[in-house]
Short mmCIF file of C-alpha atoms in Angstrom, two decimals:
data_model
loop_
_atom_site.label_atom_id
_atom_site.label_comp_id
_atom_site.label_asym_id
_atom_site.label_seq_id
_atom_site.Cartn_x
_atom_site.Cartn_y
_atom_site.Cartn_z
CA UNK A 737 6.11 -127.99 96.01
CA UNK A 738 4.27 -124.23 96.00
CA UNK A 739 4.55 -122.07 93.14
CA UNK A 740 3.00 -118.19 93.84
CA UNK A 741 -0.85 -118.00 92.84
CA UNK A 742 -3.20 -120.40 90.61
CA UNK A 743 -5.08 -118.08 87.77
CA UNK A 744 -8.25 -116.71 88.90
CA UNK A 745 -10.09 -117.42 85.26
CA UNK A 746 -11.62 -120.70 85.58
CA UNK A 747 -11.64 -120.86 81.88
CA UNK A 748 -8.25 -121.64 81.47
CA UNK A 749 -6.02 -124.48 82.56
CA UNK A 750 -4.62 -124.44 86.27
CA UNK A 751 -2.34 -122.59 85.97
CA UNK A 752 0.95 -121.78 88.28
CA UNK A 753 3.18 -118.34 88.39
CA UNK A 754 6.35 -119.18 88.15
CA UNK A 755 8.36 -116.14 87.17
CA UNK A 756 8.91 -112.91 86.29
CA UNK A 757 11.35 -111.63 83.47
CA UNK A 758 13.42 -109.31 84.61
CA UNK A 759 16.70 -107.29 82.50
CA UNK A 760 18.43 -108.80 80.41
CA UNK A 761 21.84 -110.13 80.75
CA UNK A 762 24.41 -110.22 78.81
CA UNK A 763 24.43 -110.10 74.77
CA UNK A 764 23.18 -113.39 73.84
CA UNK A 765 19.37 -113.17 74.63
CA UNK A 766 19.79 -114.63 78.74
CA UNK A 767 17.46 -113.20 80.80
CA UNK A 768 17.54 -112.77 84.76
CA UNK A 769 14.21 -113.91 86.37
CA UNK A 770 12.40 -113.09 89.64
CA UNK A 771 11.50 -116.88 90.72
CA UNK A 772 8.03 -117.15 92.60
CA UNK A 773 8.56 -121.17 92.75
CA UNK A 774 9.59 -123.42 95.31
CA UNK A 775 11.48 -126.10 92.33
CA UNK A 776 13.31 -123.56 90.14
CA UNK A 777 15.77 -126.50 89.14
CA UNK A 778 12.56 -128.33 87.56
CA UNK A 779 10.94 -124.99 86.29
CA UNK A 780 13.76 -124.01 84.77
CA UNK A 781 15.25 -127.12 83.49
CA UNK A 782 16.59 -127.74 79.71
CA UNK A 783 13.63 -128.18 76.91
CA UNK A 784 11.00 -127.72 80.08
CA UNK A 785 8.47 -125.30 78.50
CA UNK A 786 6.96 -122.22 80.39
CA UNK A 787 3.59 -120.30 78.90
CA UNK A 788 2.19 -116.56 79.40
CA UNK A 789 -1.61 -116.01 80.13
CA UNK A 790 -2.08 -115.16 76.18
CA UNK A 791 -0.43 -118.78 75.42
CA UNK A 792 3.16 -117.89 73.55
CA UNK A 793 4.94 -121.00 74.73
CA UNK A 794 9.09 -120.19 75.97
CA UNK A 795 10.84 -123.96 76.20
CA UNK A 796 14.03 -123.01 78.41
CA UNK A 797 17.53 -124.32 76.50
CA UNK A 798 19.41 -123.21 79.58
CA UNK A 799 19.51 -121.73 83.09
CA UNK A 800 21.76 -121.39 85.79
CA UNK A 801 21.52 -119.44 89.25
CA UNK A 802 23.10 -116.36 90.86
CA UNK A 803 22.74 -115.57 93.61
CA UNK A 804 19.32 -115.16 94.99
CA UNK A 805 18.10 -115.04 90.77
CA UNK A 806 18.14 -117.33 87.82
CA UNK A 807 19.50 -116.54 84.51
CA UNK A 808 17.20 -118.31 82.13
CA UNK A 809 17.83 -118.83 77.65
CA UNK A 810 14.89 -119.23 76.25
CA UNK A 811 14.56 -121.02 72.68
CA UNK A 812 14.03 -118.36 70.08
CA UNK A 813 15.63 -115.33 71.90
CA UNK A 814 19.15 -115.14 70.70
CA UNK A 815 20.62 -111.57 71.03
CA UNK A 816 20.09 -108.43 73.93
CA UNK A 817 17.19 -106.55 72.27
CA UNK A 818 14.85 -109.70 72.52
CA UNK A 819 16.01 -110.58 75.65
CA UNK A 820 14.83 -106.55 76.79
CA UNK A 821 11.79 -106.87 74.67
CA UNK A 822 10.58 -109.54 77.53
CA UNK A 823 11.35 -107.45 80.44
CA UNK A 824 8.52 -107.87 82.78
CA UNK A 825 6.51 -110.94 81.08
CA UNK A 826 5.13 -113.25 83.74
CA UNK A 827 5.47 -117.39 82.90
CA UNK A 828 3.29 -119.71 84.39
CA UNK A 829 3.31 -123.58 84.14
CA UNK A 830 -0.05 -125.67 84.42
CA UNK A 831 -0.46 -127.16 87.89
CA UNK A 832 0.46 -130.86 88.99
CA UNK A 833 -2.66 -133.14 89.35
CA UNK A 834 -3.73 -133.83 92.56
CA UNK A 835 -2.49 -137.38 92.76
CA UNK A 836 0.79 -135.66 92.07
CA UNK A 837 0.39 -133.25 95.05
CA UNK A 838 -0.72 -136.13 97.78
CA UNK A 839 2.53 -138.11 96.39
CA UNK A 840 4.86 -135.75 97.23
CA UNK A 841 3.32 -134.24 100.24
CA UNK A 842 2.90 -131.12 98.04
CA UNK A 843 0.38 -128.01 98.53
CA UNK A 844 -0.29 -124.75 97.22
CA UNK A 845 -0.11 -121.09 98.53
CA UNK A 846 -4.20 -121.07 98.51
CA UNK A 847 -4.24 -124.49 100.69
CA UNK A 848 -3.14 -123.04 103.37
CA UNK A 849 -5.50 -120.64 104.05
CA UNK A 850 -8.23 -121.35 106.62
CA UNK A 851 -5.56 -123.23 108.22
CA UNK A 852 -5.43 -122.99 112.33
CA UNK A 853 -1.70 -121.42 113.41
CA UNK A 854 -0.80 -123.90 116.86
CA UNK A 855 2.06 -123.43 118.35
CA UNK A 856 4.97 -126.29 119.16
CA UNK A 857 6.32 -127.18 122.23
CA UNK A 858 9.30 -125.29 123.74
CA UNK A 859 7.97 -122.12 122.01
CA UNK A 860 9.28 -119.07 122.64
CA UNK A 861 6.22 -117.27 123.90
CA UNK A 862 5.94 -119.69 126.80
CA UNK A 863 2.41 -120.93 125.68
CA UNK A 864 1.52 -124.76 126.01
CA UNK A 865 2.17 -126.92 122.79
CA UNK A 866 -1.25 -126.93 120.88
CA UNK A 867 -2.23 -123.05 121.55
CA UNK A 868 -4.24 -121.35 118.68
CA UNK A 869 -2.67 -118.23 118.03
CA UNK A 870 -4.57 -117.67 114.96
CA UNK A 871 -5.67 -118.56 111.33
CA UNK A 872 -4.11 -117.88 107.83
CA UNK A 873 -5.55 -115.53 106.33
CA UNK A 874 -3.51 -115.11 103.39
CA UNK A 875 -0.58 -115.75 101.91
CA UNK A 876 1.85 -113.18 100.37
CA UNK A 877 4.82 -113.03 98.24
CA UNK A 878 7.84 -111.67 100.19
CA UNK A 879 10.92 -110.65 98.35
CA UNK A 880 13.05 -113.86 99.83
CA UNK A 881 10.00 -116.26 100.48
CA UNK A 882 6.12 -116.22 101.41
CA UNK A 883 4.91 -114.30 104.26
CA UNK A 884 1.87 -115.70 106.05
CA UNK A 885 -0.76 -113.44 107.33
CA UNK A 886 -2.05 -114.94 110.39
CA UNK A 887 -5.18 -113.29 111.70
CA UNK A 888 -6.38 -113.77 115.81
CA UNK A 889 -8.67 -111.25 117.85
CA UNK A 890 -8.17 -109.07 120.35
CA UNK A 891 -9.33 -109.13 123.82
CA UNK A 892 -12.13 -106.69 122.52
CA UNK A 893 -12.60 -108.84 119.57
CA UNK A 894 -10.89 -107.42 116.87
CA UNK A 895 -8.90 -108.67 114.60
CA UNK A 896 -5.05 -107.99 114.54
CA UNK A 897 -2.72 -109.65 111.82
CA UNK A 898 0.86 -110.46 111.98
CA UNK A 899 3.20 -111.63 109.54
CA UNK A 900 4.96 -114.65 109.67
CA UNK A 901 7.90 -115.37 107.42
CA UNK A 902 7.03 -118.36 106.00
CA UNK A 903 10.54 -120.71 106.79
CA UNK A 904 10.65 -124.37 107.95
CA UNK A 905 12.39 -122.83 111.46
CA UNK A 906 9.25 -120.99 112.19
CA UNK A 907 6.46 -123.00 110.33
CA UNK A 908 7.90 -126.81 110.75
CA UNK A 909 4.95 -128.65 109.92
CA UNK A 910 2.07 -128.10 107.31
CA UNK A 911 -1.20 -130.22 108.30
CA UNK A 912 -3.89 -129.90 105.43
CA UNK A 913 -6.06 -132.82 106.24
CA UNK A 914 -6.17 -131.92 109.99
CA UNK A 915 -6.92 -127.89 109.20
CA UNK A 916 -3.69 -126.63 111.22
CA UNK A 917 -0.05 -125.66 110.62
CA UNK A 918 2.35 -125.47 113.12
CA UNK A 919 4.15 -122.30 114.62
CA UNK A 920 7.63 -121.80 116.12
CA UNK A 921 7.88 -117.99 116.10
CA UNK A 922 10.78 -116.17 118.06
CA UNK A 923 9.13 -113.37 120.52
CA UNK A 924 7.85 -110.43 119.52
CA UNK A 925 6.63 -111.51 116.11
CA UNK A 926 3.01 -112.48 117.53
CA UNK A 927 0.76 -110.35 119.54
CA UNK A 928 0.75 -111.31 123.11
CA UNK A 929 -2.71 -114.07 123.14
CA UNK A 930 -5.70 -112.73 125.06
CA UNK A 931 -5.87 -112.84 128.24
CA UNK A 932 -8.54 -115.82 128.66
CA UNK A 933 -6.67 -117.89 126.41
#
């Protein structure tokens, strides 16, 4: 699905953040992680390996969730002053091929920007189904889930951007090959639409 940011060095494999150590837990090495990954049961699955930008490899032997975190043991880290030693190393996983992507109707954060914001029928701002109310214009990494920055213009032409939480109830459908994405936003979270629109 959409992991949180390819790397910018086109030197190096594709590569995917997928989380952020946090304290440790515990006495046994188990860390907790900040996820930035849409398949944390894959990520973070036995013997499934994880790498930092400067390539020391963790393979995961277990992980279980809490909450709204993981709690990850990584191969090699066996008692609490290890596990603190990590606090705050970002893991990243090498991106799925494209043929992967298309099979399972997959995308990434960076796909979606460009894309025309349209909204649905029934929609709470009272607009017909199809409306532009915007582009994306980025996409950024809430503490729950992705926020989308959708940028539209004023009726004097400037640009005003609103955040959009980035949930199936308020963005149901994702349309790469047609350019557009699909709105349902509740009122209020979009700037009332120009007047000549």
């Amino acid at each position: 699905m959409s992991e949180q940011y390819r790397s910018d060095d086109p030197q190096q494999r594709e590569l995917l953040r997928v989380c952020r150590i946090g304290r440790a837990q515990g006495l046994k090495g188990e860390v907790n992680v900040m996820s930035f990954t849409d398949e944390p049961e894959r990520r973070f699955a036995p013997d499934s390996t994880l790498v930092t930008k400067d390539g020391r490899i963790f393979t995961v032997l277990r992980s279980r969730s809490f909450k709204l975190r993981w709690i990850v043991l990584f191969d090699g880290i066996s008692d609490r002053t290890a596990a603190e030693s990590l606090n705050g190393t970002e893991l990243f996983c090498e991106a799925d091929s494209a043929e992967t992507m298309a099979e399972d109707d997959a995308w990434y954060p960076a796909d979606l920007i460009g894309l025309e914001a349209r909204l649905v029928a029934d929609n709470a701002l009272g607009l017909p189904e199809g409306s532009s109310v915007g582009n994306v214009s980025d996409v950024l990494e809430g503490a729950a889930q992705s926020i989308l920055e959708i940028t539209s213009r004023s009726d004097e032409g400037e640009a005003v951007k609103s955040l959009v939480p980035f949930v199936d109830e308020i963005v149901p459908e994702i349309y790469l090959d047609e350019g557009y994405l699909t709105l349902d936003p509740p009122g209020g979270l979009l700037p009332d639409p120009p007047s000549h629109s």
